Amino acid sequence: TFDIDMIDGRPRLSIPLTTEFDLITDLTGLGDAAAWRNLRALARAETAPLTARLERALKADEQTHWKREQERGEIDRPALAKLVVSPGYRTPFRVKRTTEGRDAAVTLLIDRSGSMAGGKIALGRLCAAALCDALMQLSFKCEVLGYSSVESPEMRALYEQKLAEGVDLNRYNRRVERLDLQIYKRFGSNNPAGLSAIDCGHENPDGEALAWAAERLAAQRAGRRILIVLSDGYPATGDGHPVILRTDLKARIDEITSSGIELVGIGLLDDAVEKFYAHNIVVRKLDELPTMAFTVLSQLLLKRGYKR
């Protein structure tokens, strides 16, 4: 066995030869509208009762309290006696304040590796639709992202050029593959049709993708930030050292959680998430994914942040 925290006695990140050829595609609103409507109908068939239950729970959770000793507002009955005995008393009012239970931004990040092909990506698409649709109905900020990597001819040419020049390339762990990152529904948009375009790519450099998603999430103004990762295995690239990819993912998870982002890993027919994410669930049956993911999301939203 290996220690996923250390390699050669120190943490290791997976360093790319270059990020010049990485591609981010924003598909927000660009998916097929009819396909999205069909997907949403399927999602609501799975989770509509859960959404309604979550809505009721959130309303109950939004506690009202009063700020007293105010110069304006609603008369505070207990303060009336002070008016009688203290003619100069000027603060007999109270102001209602609501503890906002929906001040949260949520990102769903989907592993698009080739191993997700078939039933897994179809259920991942349905899961994303269920969570995104519910979050929009409940007035939460949300974003849905996907990631993979694919060999880049331009990057390979650069790698071979530097190799021929005698450059030491041992410090790089992504040498010929570019990131292929996709935005299916970005923060600030109310058009989730792009979710219908969720599909598979090739490899899955989890650590770099996680850092990208977390950076986008951290830029959102919100009381809480929640990042849910849907994955079906260990990180992998065509030419990356697997141990370094794993130490990289662990190091980035530690950094993200230290920043205050609440991070959850959902493993799809694979328990690799248990090795990396302190908060995780493993879905053993494909058709249980939307409901289990929704349950995890609900538990998070109904907490004032979980204890680490």
PDB file of C-alpha atoms in Angstrom:
ATOM      1  CA  THR A   1       0.000   0.000   0.000  1.00  0.00           C
ATOM      2  CA  PHE A   2       1.019   3.605  -0.426  1.00  0.00           C
ATOM      3  CA  ASP A   3       0.537   6.666   1.741  1.00  0.00           C
ATOM      4  CA  ILE A   4      -1.754   9.040  -0.156  1.00  0.00           C
ATOM      5  CA  ASP A   5      -0.483  12.001   1.866  1.00  0.00           C
ATOM      6  CA  MET A   6       3.213  11.669   1.126  1.00  0.00           C
ATOM      7  CA  ILE A   7       5.608  10.529  -1.560  1.00  0.00           C
ATOM      8  CA  ASP A   8       9.371  10.627  -0.960  1.00  0.00           C
ATOM      9  CA  GLY A   9       8.585  12.180   2.405  1.00  0.00           C
ATOM     10  CA  ARG A  10       6.675  15.216   1.149  1.00  0.00           C
ATOM     11  CA  PRO A  11       3.355  16.118  -0.481  1.00  0.00           C
ATOM     12  CA  ARG A  12       3.375  16.100  -4.254  1.00  0.00           C
ATOM     13  CA  LEU A  13       1.175  18.001  -6.683  1.00  0.00           C
ATOM     14  CA  SER A  14       0.525  16.960 -10.260  1.00  0.00           C
ATOM     15  CA  ILE A  15       2.184  19.738 -12.264  1.00  0.00           C
ATOM     16  CA  PRO A  16       1.211  20.202 -15.940  1.00  0.00           C
ATOM     17  CA  LEU A  17       3.847  20.908 -18.558  1.00  0.00           C
ATOM     18  CA  THR A  18       1.640  23.809 -19.658  1.00  0.00           C
ATOM     19  CA  THR A  19      -1.932  25.026 -19.235  1.00  0.00           C
ATOM     20  CA  GLU A  20      -1.833  26.834 -22.582  1.00  0.00           C
ATOM     21  CA  PHE A  21      -3.949  24.240 -24.352  1.00  0.00           C
ATOM     22  CA  ASP A  22      -6.491  23.611 -21.574  1.00  0.00           C
ATOM     23  CA  LEU A  23     -10.011  24.192 -22.833  1.00  0.00           C
ATOM     24  CA  ILE A  24     -13.005  25.503 -20.871  1.00  0.00           C
ATOM     25  CA  THR A  25     -16.304  25.287 -22.757  1.00  0.00           C
ATOM     26  CA  ASP A  26     -19.323  27.173 -21.413  1.00  0.00           C
ATOM     27  CA  LEU A  27     -22.455  25.305 -22.495  1.00  0.00           C
ATOM     28  CA  THR A  28     -24.824  27.309 -20.285  1.00  0.00           C
ATOM     29  CA  GLY A  29     -28.147  27.585 -22.114  1.00  0.00           C
ATOM     30  CA  LEU A  30     -26.761  25.856 -25.207  1.00  0.00           C
ATOM     31  CA  GLY A  31     -28.171  22.364 -24.713  1.00  0.00           C
ATOM     32  CA  ASP A  32     -31.206  21.062 -26.559  1.00  0.00           C
ATOM     33  CA  ALA A  33     -34.267  22.639 -24.896  1.00  0.00           C
ATOM     34  CA  ALA A  34     -36.546  19.659 -25.571  1.00  0.00           C
ATOM     35  CA  ALA A  35     -33.904  17.247 -24.234  1.00  0.00           C
ATOM     36  CA  TRP A  36     -33.610  19.369 -21.095  1.00  0.00           C
ATOM     37  CA  ARG A  37     -37.379  19.366 -20.556  1.00  0.00           C
ATOM     38  CA  ASN A  38     -37.433  15.574 -20.853  1.00  0.00           C
ATOM     39  CA  LEU A  39     -34.494  15.296 -18.467  1.00  0.00           C
ATOM     40  CA  ARG A  40     -36.152  17.643 -15.973  1.00  0.00           C
ATOM     41  CA  ALA A  41     -39.398  15.645 -16.117  1.00  0.00           C
ATOM     42  CA  LEU A  42     -37.478  12.455 -15.319  1.00  0.00           C
ATOM     43  CA  ALA A  43     -35.623  14.213 -12.513  1.00  0.00           C
ATOM     44  CA  ARG A  44     -38.791  15.581 -10.957  1.00  0.00           C
ATOM     45  CA  ALA A  45     -40.389  12.149 -11.084  1.00  0.00           C
ATOM     46  CA  GLU A  46     -37.478  10.998  -8.922  1.00  0.00           C
ATOM     47  CA  THR A  47     -37.183  13.879  -6.484  1.00  0.00           C
ATOM     48  CA  ALA A  48     -40.303  16.124  -6.501  1.00  0.00           C
ATOM     49  CA  PRO A  49     -41.543  14.844  -3.095  1.00  0.00           C
ATOM     50  CA  LEU A  50     -38.024  15.290  -1.680  1.00  0.00           C
ATOM     51  CA  THR A  51     -37.869  18.859  -3.002  1.00  0.00           C
ATOM     52  CA  ALA A  52     -41.217  19.693  -1.390  1.00  0.00           C
ATOM     53  CA  ARG A  53     -40.074  18.185   1.907  1.00  0.00           C
ATOM     54  CA  LEU A  54     -36.807  20.126   1.776  1.00  0.00           C
ATOM     55  CA  GLU A  55     -38.721  23.340   1.059  1.00  0.00           C
ATOM     56  CA  ARG A  56     -40.871  22.837   4.159  1.00  0.00           C
ATOM     57  CA  ALA A  57     -37.845  22.014   6.283  1.00  0.00           C
ATOM     58  CA  LEU A  58     -35.966  25.085   5.055  1.00  0.00           C
ATOM     59  CA  LYS A  59     -38.894  27.347   5.895  1.00  0.00           C
ATOM     60  CA  ALA A  60     -39.048  25.898   9.386  1.00  0.00           C
ATOM     61  CA  ASP A  61     -35.292  26.299   9.705  1.00  0.00           C
ATOM     62  CA  GLU A  62     -35.324  30.011   8.840  1.00  0.00           C
ATOM     63  CA  GLN A  63     -35.630  31.169  12.410  1.00  0.00           C
ATOM     64  CA  THR A  64     -36.971  34.601  13.263  1.00  0.00           C
ATOM     65  CA  HIS A  65     -35.497  36.616  16.098  1.00  0.00           C
ATOM     66  CA  TRP A  66     -35.817  40.183  17.323  1.00  0.00           C
ATOM     67  CA  LYS A  67     -33.227  42.886  17.835  1.00  0.00           C
ATOM     68  CA  ARG A  68     -34.356  44.968  20.791  1.00  0.00           C
ATOM     69  CA  GLU A  69     -33.578  48.476  22.084  1.00  0.00           C
ATOM     70  CA  GLN A  70     -34.106  50.155  18.707  1.00  0.00           C
ATOM     71  CA  GLU A  71     -35.218  53.750  18.031  1.00  0.00           C
ATOM     72  CA  ARG A  72     -37.516  52.602  15.224  1.00  0.00           C
ATOM     73  CA  GLY A  73     -39.503  49.497  14.482  1.00  0.00           C
ATOM     74  CA  GLU A  74     -42.302  47.629  16.217  1.00  0.00           C
ATOM     75  CA  ILE A  75     -43.231  48.419  19.833  1.00  0.00           C
ATOM     76  CA  ASP A  76     -41.479  46.001  22.204  1.00  0.00           C
ATOM     77  CA  ARG A  77     -44.077  45.350  24.907  1.00  0.00           C
ATOM     78  CA  PRO A  78     -41.592  44.550  27.713  1.00  0.00           C
ATOM     79  CA  ALA A  79     -40.050  47.995  27.137  1.00  0.00           C
ATOM     80  CA  LEU A  80     -43.312  49.885  27.771  1.00  0.00           C
ATOM     81  CA  ALA A  81     -42.665  50.005  31.537  1.00  0.00           C
ATOM     82  CA  LYS A  82     -39.396  51.826  30.879  1.00  0.00           C
ATOM     83  CA  LEU A  83     -41.321  54.518  28.993  1.00  0.00           C
ATOM     84  CA  VAL A  84     -43.398  55.149  32.095  1.00  0.00           C
ATOM     85  CA  VAL A  85     -40.559  55.368  34.615  1.00  0.00           C
ATOM     86  CA  SER A  86     -37.954  56.955  32.304  1.00  0.00           C
ATOM     87  CA  PRO A  87     -39.391  59.933  30.329  1.00  0.00           C
ATOM     88  CA  GLY A  88     -36.147  60.244  28.330  1.00  0.00           C
ATOM     89  CA  TYR A  89     -36.160  56.593  27.217  1.00  0.00           C
ATOM     90  CA  ARG A  90     -35.857  56.521  23.399  1.00  0.00           C
ATOM     91  CA  THR A  91     -35.476  52.873  22.360  1.00  0.00           C
ATOM     92  CA  PRO A  92     -38.736  51.008  23.059  1.00  0.00           C
ATOM     93  CA  PHE A  93     -38.816  49.321  19.652  1.00  0.00           C
ATOM     94  CA  ARG A  94     -37.720  45.996  18.227  1.00  0.00           C
ATOM     95  CA  VAL A  95     -36.758  44.970  14.671  1.00  0.00           C
ATOM     96  CA  LYS A  96     -37.428  41.541  13.189  1.00  0.00           C
ATOM     97  CA  ARG A  97     -34.459  39.714  11.706  1.00  0.00           C
ATOM     98  CA  THR A  98     -34.534  36.431   9.853  1.00  0.00           C
ATOM     99  CA  THR A  99     -31.671  33.979   9.974  1.00  0.00           C
ATOM    100  CA  GLU A 100     -31.273  33.310   6.275  1.00  0.00           C
ATOM    101  CA  GLY A 101     -31.155  29.579   5.632  1.00  0.00           C
ATOM    102  CA  ARG A 102     -30.523  29.881   1.893  1.00  0.00           C
ATOM    103  CA  ASP A 103     -27.351  31.919   1.804  1.00  0.00           C
ATOM    104  CA  ALA A 104     -25.388  29.100   0.190  1.00  0.00           C
ATOM    105  CA  ALA A 105     -23.771  28.474  -3.183  1.00  0.00           C
ATOM    106  CA  VAL A 106     -23.563  24.884  -4.452  1.00  0.00           C
ATOM    107  CA  THR A 107     -21.372  23.389  -7.184  1.00  0.00           C
ATOM    108  CA  LEU A 108     -21.789  19.901  -8.629  1.00  0.00           C
ATOM    109  CA  LEU A 109     -18.616  18.631 -10.323  1.00  0.00           C
ATOM    110  CA  ILE A 110     -18.958  15.555 -12.535  1.00  0.00           C
ATOM    111  CA  ASP A 111     -16.199  13.112 -13.482  1.00  0.00           C
ATOM    112  CA  ARG A 112     -16.484  12.662 -17.285  1.00  0.00           C
ATOM    113  CA  SER A 113     -13.885   9.900 -17.644  1.00  0.00           C
ATOM    114  CA  GLY A 114     -14.380   7.156 -20.197  1.00  0.00           C
ATOM    115  CA  SER A 115     -15.273   4.692 -17.444  1.00  0.00           C
ATOM    116  CA  MET A 116     -18.452   6.722 -16.872  1.00  0.00           C
ATOM    117  CA  ALA A 117     -19.774   5.753 -20.322  1.00  0.00           C
ATOM    118  CA  GLY A 118     -23.209   4.187 -20.608  1.00  0.00           C
ATOM    119  CA  GLY A 119     -25.454   3.904 -17.574  1.00  0.00           C
ATOM    120  CA  LYS A 120     -23.174   5.845 -15.237  1.00  0.00           C
ATOM    121  CA  ILE A 121     -23.097   9.076 -17.240  1.00  0.00           C
ATOM    122  CA  ALA A 122     -26.832   8.819 -17.935  1.00  0.00           C
ATOM    123  CA  LEU A 123     -27.511   8.576 -14.198  1.00  0.00           C
ATOM    124  CA  GLY A 124     -24.978  11.325 -13.540  1.00  0.00           C
ATOM    125  CA  ARG A 125     -26.863  13.547 -15.974  1.00  0.00           C
ATOM    126  CA  LEU A 126     -30.154  12.743 -14.255  1.00  0.00           C
ATOM    127  CA  CYS A 127     -28.615  13.360 -10.839  1.00  0.00           C
ATOM    128  CA  ALA A 128     -27.267  16.745 -11.970  1.00  0.00           C
ATOM    129  CA  ALA A 129     -30.680  17.671 -13.350  1.00  0.00           C
ATOM    130  CA  ALA A 130     -32.427  16.690 -10.109  1.00  0.00           C
ATOM    131  CA  LEU A 131     -30.052  18.677  -7.888  1.00  0.00           C
ATOM    132  CA  CYS A 132     -29.841  21.715 -10.146  1.00  0.00           C
ATOM    133  CA  ASP A 133     -33.599  21.897 -10.714  1.00  0.00           C
ATOM    134  CA  ALA A 134     -34.306  21.627  -6.981  1.00  0.00           C
ATOM    135  CA  LEU A 135     -31.687  24.231  -6.065  1.00  0.00           C
ATOM    136  CA  MET A 136     -33.119  26.671  -8.587  1.00  0.00           C
ATOM    137  CA  GLN A 137     -36.661  26.096  -7.292  1.00  0.00           C
ATOM    138  CA  LEU A 138     -35.427  26.702  -3.742  1.00  0.00           C
ATOM    139  CA  SER A 139     -33.547  29.914  -4.690  1.00  0.00           C
ATOM    140  CA  PHE A 140     -30.018  28.680  -4.062  1.00  0.00           C
ATOM    141  CA  LYS A 141     -27.080  29.717  -6.219  1.00  0.00           C
ATOM    142  CA  CYS A 142     -25.832  26.694  -8.154  1.00  0.00           C
ATOM    143  CA  GLU A 143     -23.393  25.647 -10.845  1.00  0.00           C
ATOM    144  CA  VAL A 144     -22.839  22.336 -12.670  1.00  0.00           C
ATOM    145  CA  LEU A 145     -19.396  21.505 -14.082  1.00  0.00           C
ATOM    146  CA  GLY A 146     -17.723  18.520 -15.728  1.00  0.00           C
ATOM    147  CA  TYR A 147     -14.107  17.514 -16.279  1.00  0.00           C
ATOM    148  CA  SER A 148     -11.853  15.177 -18.206  1.00  0.00           C
ATOM    149  CA  SER A 149      -8.548  15.336 -20.042  1.00  0.00           C
ATOM    150  CA  VAL A 150      -7.636  14.344 -23.570  1.00  0.00           C
ATOM    151  CA  GLU A 151      -4.390  14.063 -25.506  1.00  0.00           C
ATOM    152  CA  SER A 152      -3.472  17.303 -27.272  1.00  0.00           C
ATOM    153  CA  PRO A 153      -1.363  17.118 -30.456  1.00  0.00           C
ATOM    154  CA  GLU A 154      -0.053  20.644 -29.742  1.00  0.00           C
ATOM    155  CA  MET A 155       0.931  19.724 -26.209  1.00  0.00           C
ATOM    156  CA  ARG A 156       2.618  16.526 -27.372  1.00  0.00           C
ATOM    157  CA  ALA A 157       4.597  18.529 -29.930  1.00  0.00           C
ATOM    158  CA  LEU A 158       5.720  20.928 -27.182  1.00  0.00           C
ATOM    159  CA  TYR A 159       6.678  18.000 -24.961  1.00  0.00           C
ATOM    160  CA  GLU A 160       8.743  16.347 -27.725  1.00  0.00           C
ATOM    161  CA  GLN A 161      10.411  19.667 -28.537  1.00  0.00           C
ATOM    162  CA  LYS A 162      11.500  20.192 -24.940  1.00  0.00           C
ATOM    163  CA  LEU A 163      12.599  16.559 -24.695  1.00  0.00           C
ATOM    164  CA  ALA A 164      14.779  17.031 -27.769  1.00  0.00           C
ATOM    165  CA  GLU A 165      16.246  20.180 -26.197  1.00  0.00           C
ATOM    166  CA  GLY A 166      17.312  18.167 -23.177  1.00  0.00           C
ATOM    167  CA  VAL A 167      14.938  19.857 -20.733  1.00  0.00           C
ATOM    168  CA  ASP A 168      14.376  17.875 -17.518  1.00  0.00           C
ATOM    169  CA  LEU A 169      10.668  17.017 -17.628  1.00  0.00           C
ATOM    170  CA  ASN A 170      10.548  14.790 -14.552  1.00  0.00           C
ATOM    171  CA  ARG A 171       8.783  17.419 -12.450  1.00  0.00           C
ATOM    172  CA  TYR A 172       5.752  17.374 -14.750  1.00  0.00           C
ATOM    173  CA  ASN A 173       2.956  14.863 -14.317  1.00  0.00           C
ATOM    174  CA  ARG A 174       0.682  15.987 -17.169  1.00  0.00           C
ATOM    175  CA  ARG A 175       2.798  16.232 -20.273  1.00  0.00           C
ATOM    176  CA  VAL A 176       0.653  15.535 -23.346  1.00  0.00           C
ATOM    177  CA  GLU A 177      -2.962  15.906 -22.193  1.00  0.00           C
ATOM    178  CA  ARG A 178      -4.960  19.118 -21.990  1.00  0.00           C
ATOM    179  CA  LEU A 179      -7.789  19.645 -19.527  1.00  0.00           C
ATOM    180  CA  ASP A 180     -11.253  19.450 -21.079  1.00  0.00           C
ATOM    181  CA  LEU A 181     -13.465  21.385 -18.663  1.00  0.00           C
ATOM    182  CA  GLN A 182     -17.145  22.064 -19.280  1.00  0.00           C
ATOM    183  CA  ILE A 183     -19.642  24.439 -17.668  1.00  0.00           C
ATOM    184  CA  TYR A 184     -23.186  23.130 -18.064  1.00  0.00           C
ATOM    185  CA  LYS A 185     -24.912  25.740 -15.944  1.00  0.00           C
ATOM    186  CA  ARG A 186     -22.963  28.643 -14.515  1.00  0.00           C
ATOM    187  CA  PHE A 187     -23.714  30.729 -11.459  1.00  0.00           C
ATOM    188  CA  GLY A 188     -26.030  33.624 -12.248  1.00  0.00           C
ATOM    189  CA  SER A 189     -27.862  31.887 -15.094  1.00  0.00           C
ATOM    190  CA  ASN A 190     -31.429  30.606 -14.840  1.00  0.00           C
ATOM    191  CA  ASN A 191     -31.091  28.472 -17.981  1.00  0.00           C
ATOM    192  CA  PRO A 192     -29.958  24.911 -17.179  1.00  0.00           C
ATOM    193  CA  ALA A 193     -30.535  23.482 -20.688  1.00  0.00           C
ATOM    194  CA  GLY A 194     -26.793  22.820 -21.010  1.00  0.00           C
ATOM    195  CA  LEU A 195     -27.153  19.883 -18.615  1.00  0.00           C
ATOM    196  CA  SER A 196     -28.623  17.861 -21.465  1.00  0.00           C
ATOM    197  CA  ALA A 197     -25.145  17.968 -23.067  1.00  0.00           C
ATOM    198  CA  ILE A 198     -23.365  16.144 -20.219  1.00  0.00           C
ATOM    199  CA  ASP A 199     -21.319  13.341 -21.791  1.00  0.00           C
ATOM    200  CA  CYS A 200     -18.098  11.381 -21.363  1.00  0.00           C
ATOM    201  CA  GLY A 201     -14.581  12.424 -22.205  1.00  0.00           C
ATOM    202  CA  HIS A 202     -11.368  10.441 -21.661  1.00  0.00           C
ATOM    203  CA  GLU A 203      -9.251  10.643 -18.493  1.00  0.00           C
ATOM    204  CA  ASN A 204      -9.939  12.216 -15.082  1.00  0.00           C
ATOM    205  CA  PRO A 205      -7.305  14.489 -13.478  1.00  0.00           C
ATOM    206  CA  ASP A 206      -9.429  15.001 -10.342  1.00  0.00           C
ATOM    207  CA  GLY A 207      -7.095  17.281  -8.384  1.00  0.00           C
ATOM    208  CA  GLU A 208      -6.716  19.954 -11.048  1.00  0.00           C
ATOM    209  CA  ALA A 209     -10.437  19.878 -11.852  1.00  0.00           C
ATOM    210  CA  LEU A 210     -11.334  20.178  -8.188  1.00  0.00           C
ATOM    211  CA  ALA A 211      -9.075  23.216  -7.793  1.00  0.00           C
ATOM    212  CA  TRP A 212     -10.748  24.843 -10.831  1.00  0.00           C
ATOM    213  CA  ALA A 213     -14.253  24.237  -9.481  1.00  0.00           C
ATOM    214  CA  ALA A 214     -13.312  25.437  -5.987  1.00  0.00           C
ATOM    215  CA  GLU A 215     -11.800  28.651  -7.338  1.00  0.00           C
ATOM    216  CA  ARG A 216     -15.038  29.419  -9.193  1.00  0.00           C
ATOM    217  CA  LEU A 217     -17.092  28.610  -6.101  1.00  0.00           C
ATOM    218  CA  ALA A 218     -14.903  30.717  -3.794  1.00  0.00           C
ATOM    219  CA  ALA A 219     -15.613  33.765  -5.976  1.00  0.00           C
ATOM    220  CA  GLN A 220     -19.326  33.575  -5.092  1.00  0.00           C
ATOM    221  CA  ARG A 221     -20.670  35.833  -2.362  1.00  0.00           C
ATOM    222  CA  ALA A 222     -22.377  33.407  -0.011  1.00  0.00           C
ATOM    223  CA  GLY A 223     -22.464  32.503   3.657  1.00  0.00           C
ATOM    224  CA  ARG A 224     -21.669  28.886   2.806  1.00  0.00           C
ATOM    225  CA  ARG A 225     -20.083  27.180  -0.179  1.00  0.00           C
ATOM    226  CA  ILE A 226     -20.744  23.508  -0.913  1.00  0.00           C
ATOM    227  CA  LEU A 227     -18.886  21.441  -3.515  1.00  0.00           C
ATOM    228  CA  ILE A 228     -20.239  17.983  -4.404  1.00  0.00           C
ATOM    229  CA  VAL A 229     -18.029  15.736  -6.543  1.00  0.00           C
ATOM    230  CA  LEU A 230     -19.450  12.792  -8.465  1.00  0.00           C
ATOM    231  CA  SER A 231     -16.747  10.267  -9.385  1.00  0.00           C
ATOM    232  CA  ASP A 232     -16.376   6.588 -10.223  1.00  0.00           C
ATOM    233  CA  GLY A 233     -12.753   5.851  -9.358  1.00  0.00           C
ATOM    234  CA  TYR A 234      -9.227   7.034  -8.707  1.00  0.00           C
ATOM    235  CA  PRO A 235      -7.742   9.983 -10.615  1.00  0.00           C
ATOM    236  CA  ALA A 236      -6.019   9.019 -13.866  1.00  0.00           C
ATOM    237  CA  THR A 237      -4.366  10.535 -16.915  1.00  0.00           C
ATOM    238  CA  GLY A 238      -2.715   8.880 -19.887  1.00  0.00           C
ATOM    239  CA  ASP A 239       0.833   9.703 -18.846  1.00  0.00           C
ATOM    240  CA  GLY A 240       0.541  10.752 -15.192  1.00  0.00           C
ATOM    241  CA  HIS A 241       2.064   8.803 -12.316  1.00  0.00           C
ATOM    242  CA  PRO A 242      -0.934   7.366 -10.403  1.00  0.00           C
ATOM    243  CA  VAL A 243       0.616   7.895  -6.972  1.00  0.00           C
ATOM    244  CA  ILE A 244       1.286  11.565  -7.698  1.00  0.00           C
ATOM    245  CA  LEU A 245      -2.258  11.996  -9.032  1.00  0.00           C
ATOM    246  CA  ARG A 246      -3.555  10.634  -5.732  1.00  0.00           C
ATOM    247  CA  THR A 247      -1.288  12.719  -3.498  1.00  0.00           C
ATOM    248  CA  ASP A 248      -2.250  15.720  -5.633  1.00  0.00           C
ATOM    249  CA  LEU A 249      -5.965  15.091  -5.082  1.00  0.00           C
ATOM    250  CA  LYS A 250      -5.496  14.654  -1.337  1.00  0.00           C
ATOM    251  CA  ALA A 251      -3.440  17.858  -1.052  1.00  0.00           C
ATOM    252  CA  ARG A 252      -6.003  19.878  -3.001  1.00  0.00           C
ATOM    253  CA  ILE A 253      -8.879  18.489  -0.929  1.00  0.00           C
ATOM    254  CA  ASP A 254      -7.046  19.523   2.250  1.00  0.00           C
ATOM    255  CA  GLU A 255      -6.485  23.024   0.872  1.00  0.00           C
ATOM    256  CA  ILE A 256     -10.109  23.416  -0.256  1.00  0.00           C
ATOM    257  CA  THR A 257     -11.592  22.239   3.049  1.00  0.00           C
ATOM    258  CA  SER A 258      -9.196  24.521   4.932  1.00  0.00           C
ATOM    259  CA  SER A 259     -10.591  27.448   2.941  1.00  0.00           C
ATOM    260  CA  GLY A 260     -14.057  26.786   4.392  1.00  0.00           C
ATOM    261  CA  ILE A 261     -15.663  25.069   1.399  1.00  0.00           C
ATOM    262  CA  GLU A 262     -17.821  22.091   2.441  1.00  0.00           C
ATOM    263  CA  LEU A 263     -16.739  19.183   0.270  1.00  0.00           C
ATOM    264  CA  VAL A 264     -18.529  15.883  -0.336  1.00  0.00           C
ATOM    265  CA  GLY A 265     -17.475  12.989  -2.564  1.00  0.00           C
ATOM    266  CA  ILE A 266     -20.112  10.716  -4.088  1.00  0.00           C
ATOM    267  CA  GLY A 267     -18.681   7.459  -5.399  1.00  0.00           C
ATOM    268  CA  LEU A 268     -20.557   5.726  -8.187  1.00  0.00           C
ATOM    269  CA  LEU A 269     -20.168   1.934  -7.896  1.00  0.00           C
ATOM    270  CA  ASP A 270     -16.673   2.597  -6.530  1.00  0.00           C
ATOM    271  CA  ASP A 271     -15.383   3.340  -3.032  1.00  0.00           C
ATOM    272  CA  ALA A 272     -12.322   5.424  -4.019  1.00  0.00           C
ATOM    273  CA  VAL A 273     -14.038   8.512  -2.558  1.00  0.00           C
ATOM    274  CA  GLU A 274     -13.631   6.978   0.901  1.00  0.00           C
ATOM    275  CA  LYS A 275      -9.834   7.274   0.536  1.00  0.00           C
ATOM    276  CA  PHE A 276      -9.919  11.012  -0.169  1.00  0.00           C
ATOM    277  CA  TYR A 277     -13.070  12.759   1.021  1.00  0.00           C
ATOM    278  CA  ALA A 278     -13.762  12.985   4.761  1.00  0.00           C
ATOM    279  CA  HIS A 279     -17.452  13.348   3.889  1.00  0.00           C
ATOM    280  CA  ASN A 280     -18.495  10.754   1.332  1.00  0.00           C
ATOM    281  CA  ILE A 281     -21.122   8.257   0.259  1.00  0.00           C
ATOM    282  CA  VAL A 282     -20.817   5.298  -2.084  1.00  0.00           C
ATOM    283  CA  VAL A 283     -23.772   4.524  -4.350  1.00  0.00           C
ATOM    284  CA  ARG A 284     -23.928   0.755  -4.855  1.00  0.00           C
ATOM    285  CA  LYS A 285     -26.947   0.693  -7.176  1.00  0.00           C
ATOM    286  CA  LEU A 286     -27.038   3.032 -10.144  1.00  0.00           C
ATOM    287  CA  ASP A 287     -30.729   3.847  -9.926  1.00  0.00           C
ATOM    288  CA  GLU A 288     -30.292   5.062  -6.327  1.00  0.00           C
ATOM    289  CA  LEU A 289     -27.926   7.886  -7.346  1.00  0.00           C
ATOM    290  CA  PRO A 290     -30.421  10.800  -7.703  1.00  0.00           C
ATOM    291  CA  THR A 291     -32.192  10.036  -4.433  1.00  0.00           C
ATOM    292  CA  MET A 292     -29.007   9.453  -2.433  1.00  0.00           C
ATOM    293  CA  ALA A 293     -27.340  12.571  -3.806  1.00  0.00           C
ATOM    294  CA  PHE A 294     -30.461  14.595  -3.031  1.00  0.00           C
ATOM    295  CA  THR A 295     -30.494  13.238   0.520  1.00  0.00           C
ATOM    296  CA  VAL A 296     -26.876  14.293   1.055  1.00  0.00           C
ATOM    297  CA  LEU A 297     -27.595  17.743  -0.363  1.00  0.00           C
ATOM    298  CA  SER A 298     -30.648  18.138   1.896  1.00  0.00           C
ATOM    299  CA  GLN A 299     -28.667  17.192   4.978  1.00  0.00           C
ATOM    300  CA  LEU A 300     -26.028  19.772   4.117  1.00  0.00           C
ATOM    301  CA  LEU A 301     -28.495  22.566   3.420  1.00  0.00           C
ATOM    302  CA  LEU A 302     -30.339  21.985   6.671  1.00  0.00           C
ATOM    303  CA  LYS A 303     -27.145  22.315   8.703  1.00  0.00           C
ATOM    304  CA  ARG A 304     -25.344  25.516   9.594  1.00  0.00           C
ATOM    305  CA  GLY A 305     -22.197  23.934   8.205  1.00  0.00           C
ATOM    306  CA  TYR A 306     -20.927  20.576   9.367  1.00  0.00           C
ATOM    307  CA  LYS A 307     -18.192  19.882  11.862  1.00  0.00           C
ATOM    308  CA  ARG A 308     -14.889  18.808  10.467  1.00  0.00           C
TER     309      ARG A 308
END
